[in-house]
Structures are given as structure tokens and as C-alpha cells.
Steps between C-alpha positions, in 0.01 A plus 500: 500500500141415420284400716318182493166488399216383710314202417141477516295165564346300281125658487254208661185368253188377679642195562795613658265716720298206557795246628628738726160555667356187515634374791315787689170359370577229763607678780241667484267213546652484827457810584135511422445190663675638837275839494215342381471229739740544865243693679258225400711271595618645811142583636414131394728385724409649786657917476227775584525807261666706733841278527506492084726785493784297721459186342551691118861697682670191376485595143613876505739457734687203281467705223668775668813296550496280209489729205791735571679196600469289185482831265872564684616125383322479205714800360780305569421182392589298187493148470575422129215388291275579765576834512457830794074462587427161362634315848285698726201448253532128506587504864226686607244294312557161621486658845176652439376202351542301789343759733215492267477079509533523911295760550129323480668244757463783793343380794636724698444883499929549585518273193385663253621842626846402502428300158407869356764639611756241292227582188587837502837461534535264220284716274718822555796296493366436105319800459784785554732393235243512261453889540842496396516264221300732347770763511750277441329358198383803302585816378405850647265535261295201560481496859128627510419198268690250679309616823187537388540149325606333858191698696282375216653155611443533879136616437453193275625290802330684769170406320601184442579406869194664605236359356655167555272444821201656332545282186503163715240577695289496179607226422409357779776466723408523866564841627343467888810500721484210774571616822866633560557419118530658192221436186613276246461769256812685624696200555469393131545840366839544752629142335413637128677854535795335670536301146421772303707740656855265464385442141486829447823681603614103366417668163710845545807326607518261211430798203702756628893556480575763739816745389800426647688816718746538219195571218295717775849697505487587122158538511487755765822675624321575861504088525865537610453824776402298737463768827310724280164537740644410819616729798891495624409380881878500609455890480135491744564519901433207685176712702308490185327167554424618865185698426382166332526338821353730695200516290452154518485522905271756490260285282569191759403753789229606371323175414596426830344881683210494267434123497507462103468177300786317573570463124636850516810416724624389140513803342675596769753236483550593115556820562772408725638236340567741186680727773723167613547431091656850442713519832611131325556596168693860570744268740532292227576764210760679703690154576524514087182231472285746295436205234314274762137423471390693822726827384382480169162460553487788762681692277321491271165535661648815656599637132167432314483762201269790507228329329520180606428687843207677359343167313595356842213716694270419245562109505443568904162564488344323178651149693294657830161444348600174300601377797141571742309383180669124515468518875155620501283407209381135616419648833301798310352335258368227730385731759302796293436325169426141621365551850740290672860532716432144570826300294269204582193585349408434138453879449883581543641218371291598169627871540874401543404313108366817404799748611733253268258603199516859631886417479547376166253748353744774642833309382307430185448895432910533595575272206309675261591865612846426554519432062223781417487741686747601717735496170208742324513737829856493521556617182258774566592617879810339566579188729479713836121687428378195332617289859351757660135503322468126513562547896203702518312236329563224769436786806147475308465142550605514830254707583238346306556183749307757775206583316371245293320149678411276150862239486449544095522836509876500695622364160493888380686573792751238340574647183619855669721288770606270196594832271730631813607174572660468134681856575675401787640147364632688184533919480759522817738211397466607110622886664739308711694296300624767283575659753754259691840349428482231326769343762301558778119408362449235659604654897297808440212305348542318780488824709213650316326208665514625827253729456261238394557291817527782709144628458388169534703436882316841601157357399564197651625633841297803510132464353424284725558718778318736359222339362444367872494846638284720278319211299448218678278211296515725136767354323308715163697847668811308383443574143376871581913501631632324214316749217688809735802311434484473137419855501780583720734322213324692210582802585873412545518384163433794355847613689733283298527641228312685201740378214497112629 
């Protein structure tokens, strides 16, 4: 009997590429405007630098449980004309949107943290499907484009929602913040990227038809293996989530011995909590309820494939130094290029304007890379060297944060940061999604996340510890830590693979 052939999708023009993008051009306003500005805002409302680190947990950690979460359900979803991703894309939006209106209205310092923390939810609630759309959207062949088309996007939007502040200060908006208030120039720019961003993803869900699951069968025949990439936990023993737990009392003792930053007692409590999720998940497998959310995410998580694992380390520690540079560039910049750590001075307030140019300058050399050149070094080295080059690049601007003193010249730092930055939005999903089940994209995109928020909690609960003990007062030694990072993860990439 012959087999059936294999269908391939329709191959995606630019403005195919373009609709299913666009929508990221507005979340990313919102995520510009939240790393940009909530230290700024925070500190203008009454936080001292070394309690930024807590306040920013909120955004990590709902990352951490969001993605997998609504990568899980969006896999499973369908809801007619509105398709798999489209929900959670629309969903997530009007949510942000809303944070983004109510945000300016903090008063209160509890306010605005809890505020951030439904901002980030909502924005990964939109943002996760779309790293899957992609997949689900295009064929093999044009996954690099359809990446590198959706990080030219997000640096687009991240320059966009950067300079907002900067722009309206020029144009003579009053950017002094009142006391235990926030400037006028981030409250107008939080109201205009809260419109932009709905009209945005508005646009994506109203030019894009989505495949149903009976054309992603033809299309691909792993569409219909659906526990290809997970791990059978009915046949694990029930002690294997124990170590988890004990870990995560050793951390909680020794925050508690070594009087650490409280902050850390949540790593702990992850740590354990992923031991609790595994005992949870194993019980339910072997009582026959493998196909439930907590089993199949676990599973899953468990039975990553081998280079998923490997990209996985490398995501690790590029999202380390991302993550100290939004914490700590206001305070930096204010402190060795302005000559100020006062948030109520004019000094500061003018170097907070400044790091959103140094922002969109960096987003602004993403957009461009992401088309030019990291397609012309691909071609050349391959996806994994060429990640692995332009990570070297940002550990240069890093570094370059330590030795030079003139603001103007930071914006070469920029373009290195910006040319790494453009790497890790596009080369590991473009390796990754031909690499996955198209069944499962959206959980183990989902997944893949984890090791962006991950990084992230570990900043956030440990470098301020640190920074306390061995540099108290010099927030600059945080970007000395995150060019080691980025070295860290260039050197891994060369392990992925030569042929990739």
C-alpha cells in the first residue's frame, strides 16, 4: 500500500511574515516600558537600590509559572475561527493594557509592585504562544526568517517604548517626579504603549488564520505523536522528587545560618515546590492520569531532548546578564555617569531618560542585525558559532560599562549588547523549533522558557546578597558579572553542535 505523502505548508511572503509578527511589536512596548522604567519608578516611590532586586522577583517568578502553563493549554486549544494561540494573544493584551493604564496611578510602593507583577503575567500570557505561532505557521525551512522577522519586531518595539519618556521630555512634558509620585513623562508613555500594544497583537489576530489540528496533521506526521519528548513518569519511583525537597531546605537553612537576603528563601521554595510537583505528577501517572496538565508538564520537562538541554544551558546564562543590566543600568548610569544615586535629583531623573536612549539604541541594533547579519553569519558559521560570536560581542559591552565615564560613549557599548541581544531572541528558537514536535511546541516552548526566568529568579534573589557583601555602594561590578555570564554562555554554544 502506498504511503501517503507529506504535505508541506504554504511558504510565507513578507507579509505573511509580517502579520504573524506584528503583534510582538506591541508587546514589546510593554516590555520596554517595564525594564526601562520600574526601577525608576520604584526608587521614585520611595525603594532604595538595594531592595530593587525583591521588588523585580515578581516578574520572573510569574513567568516561571505562566509560560509552561499556557504553552501546555495552548497546544490543546482550538476555538474555531479563533484558532490554538490567537486566545492567549488577545487575552494577554487587554490584561497588559490595563496594567499599563493603572500603573502611573501608584501611590503606593505595594501598588505598583503587585501591578508589575499582573504586567508580566499578561505579557507572557501573550508572548509564549507567539514563539510557537511561528512554528506552527511556517515551514522548516523558514523558521530562521520567521524569527529573525519577529526579533526585528521586538527590537522595533523595544525602541519604541523606550524613548517614549525621552521623546516627551523634549517636548516638554514635565519629567521632575513630585514627591512619592511618578513624572508625567512615564505616565503618558505607560497610557500610549498600553494602546499601542492591544493595537498591535489587535492586528495579528485579525490577518492570520491559524491551521486547524487536522491540516497540522497532513502537514507534519509528528503533529499526531503526541508523547514524543516527554518522559513515562508511571515507570520513576516515588523518592525521585525527594532530593528536590531536600535541596530546597538546605537553601531555607542556609539563608537562615548565614543570614542571606531574605529573597533567597524563594529559590528555595522553588526548588521544593518542583520536588512536591513530581511526587504529584508520578502519583498521578500511575493512577492512569498521565494526560493531566501537572503529569504532562513534568513529563515533559523531565524528557527535554538532547539539544534542547544543551540550548537550555546556554539560554541560562545569556538571560543572567540581561537580567542585572534591566535591574542595574538606571542605578549605574545615574551613579558613575551622572553623579547622582539621588532618584530625586535632576541628575538621575535625566540619567533614567538617558538609559531609555541607551535602550532603544541597543534594541535598535537587534532589529537591524536580526535581518543582516545574523542571516549573513549563519550562512557562513552555522546558527550555533554565529550565537556564540555575537555573545562575545555583548560580554564586550558589558564590560565597556566599567571603563568608560562620557554617557555618549555607552552607546558603543549598545551596539555589542544590541548584536547579542538579537542572537538570543532568534538563533535558539530558529534551532529549536525544528527540532520539536510539532504537537508539543507550544509546552516545550513554554519549557524552554524556564531557563529565561530562571536566571533571572537567581539574580533577583542572589545579587543582592552578594553585591552587599563584597561590593557594597558599586552597583558598576554588576556588569563586570553580567559580561562573565555572557562568556560563560559563549562557550557553551560552541557545544551544540557543529552542523546546526
Amino acid at each position: 500500500m502506498k504511503e501517503a505523502a507529506v504535505l508541506e505548508k504554504p511558504r510565507q511572503g513578507w507579509a505573511g511574515l509580517w502579520n504573524i509578527s506584528f503583534g510582538f511589536f506591541g508587546i514589546q512596548i510593554g516590555f520596554a516600558l517595564q525594564n526601562a522604567n520600574m526601577s525608576r519608578v520604584f526608587q521614585s516611590l520611595g525603594s532604595s537600590i538595594d531592595d530593587l532586586p525583591a521588588l523585580w522577583i515578581a516578574a520572573p517568578l510569574t513567568g516561571l509559572l505562566v509560560q509552561p502553563v499556557v504553552g501546555h493549554l495552548s497546544d490543546r486549544t482550538w476555538l474555531g475561527r479563533l484558532g490554538r494561540r490567537r486566545p492567549y494573544f488577545l487575552a494577554g493584551a487587554v490584561l497588559a493594557a490595563s496594567a499599563l493604564l493603572a500603573m502611573p496611578q501608584s501611590g503606593e510602593l505595594l501598588m505598583a509592585a503587585m501591578l508589575l507583577w499582573m504586567l508580566d503575567a499578561s505579557l507572557n500570557i501573550s508572548m509564549e504562544p507567539f514563539r510557537a505561532f511561528v512554528g506552527d505557521m511556517l515551514r522548516k525551512d523558514q523558521h530562521t526568517a520567521g524569527y529573525a522577522v519577529q526579533t526585528a519586531f521586538i527590537g522595533v518595539g523595544a525602541v519604541v517604548g523606550s524613548l517614549f519618556p525621552y521623546v516627551l521630555d523634549h517636548l516638554g512634558v514635565s519629567n521632575v517626579a513630585p514627591p512619592g509620585g511618578i513624572p508625567d513623562t512615564v505616565r503618558l508613555s505607560f497610557w500610549a504603549g498600553g494602546a499601542a500594544l492591544l493595537a498591535a497583537v489587535l492586528w495579528t489576530v485579525m490577518t492570520t488564520r491559524e491551521y486547524s489540528p487536522e491540516e497540522q496533521a497532513a502537514f507534519d506526521e509528528a503533529a499526531a505523536e503526541q508523547a514524543v519528548g516527554g518522559e513515562n513518569l508511571a515507570a520513576r519511583s516515588m523518592v525521585s522528587g525527594l532530593p528536590w525537597i531536600v535541596a530546597g531546605l538546605l537553601v531555607a537553612l542556609g539563608v537562615y545560618v548565614w543570614k542571606l537576603e531574605k529573597e533567597v528563601y524563594l529559590l528555595g521554595g522553588l526548588l521544593a515546590g518542583y520536588g512536591l510537583a513530581v511526587l504529584g505528577a508520578i502519583r498521578l501517572a500511575r493512577a492512569g492520569r498521565g494526560t493531566s496538565m501537572l503529569a504532562g508538564i513534568v513529563g515533559d520537562f523531565s524528557g527535554m531532548p538532547p539539544i534542547m538541554k544543551r540550548l537550555a544551558f546556554v539560554q541560562f546564562f545569556s538571560w543572567s546578564a540581561l537580567f542585572i543590566m534591566w535591574i542595574n543600568t538606571t542605578p549605574v548610569v545615574a551613579q558613575y555617569h551622572f553623579g547622582s544615586a539621588d532618584p530625586a535629583s535632576a541628575a538621575y531623573q535625566a540619567a533614567a531618560n538617558w538609559v531609555g536612549v541607551l535602550f532603544s539604541v541597543y534594541n535598535g541594533v537587534a532589529a537591524i542585525a536580526a535581518l543582516v547579519v545574523l542571516p549573513w553569519l549563519a550562512a557562513r558559521l552555522g546558527k550555533a558559532r554565529t550565537h556564540a560570536a555575537c555573545l562575545v560581542l555583548g560580554a564586550a559591552g558589558f564590560a565597556g560599562f566599567m571603563v568608560l565615564r562620557d554617557p555618549d560613549m555607552l552607546t558603543v557599548c549598545e551596539i555589542g549588547i544590541g548584536i547579542a541581544w538579537a542572537s538570543i531572541l532568534a538563533m535558539p528558537y530558529a534551532i529549536l523549533a525544528s527540532s520539536l514536535p510539532q504537537a508539543k511546541l507550544g509546552v516545550f516552548m513554554g519549557l524552554f522558557n524556564v531557563f529565561v526566568v530562571l536566571p533571572q529568579l537567581l539574580v533577583a534573589t542572589v545579587m543582592g546578597s552578594i553585591m552587599k557583601a563584597f561590593f557594597p555602594g558599586e552597583p558598576i561590578w554588576t556588569m563586570g558579572f553580567a559580561a562573565a555570564t555572557l562568556l560563560v554562555a559563549a562557550f557553551a554554544s560552541l557545544r551544540i553542535g557543529k552542523d546546526i
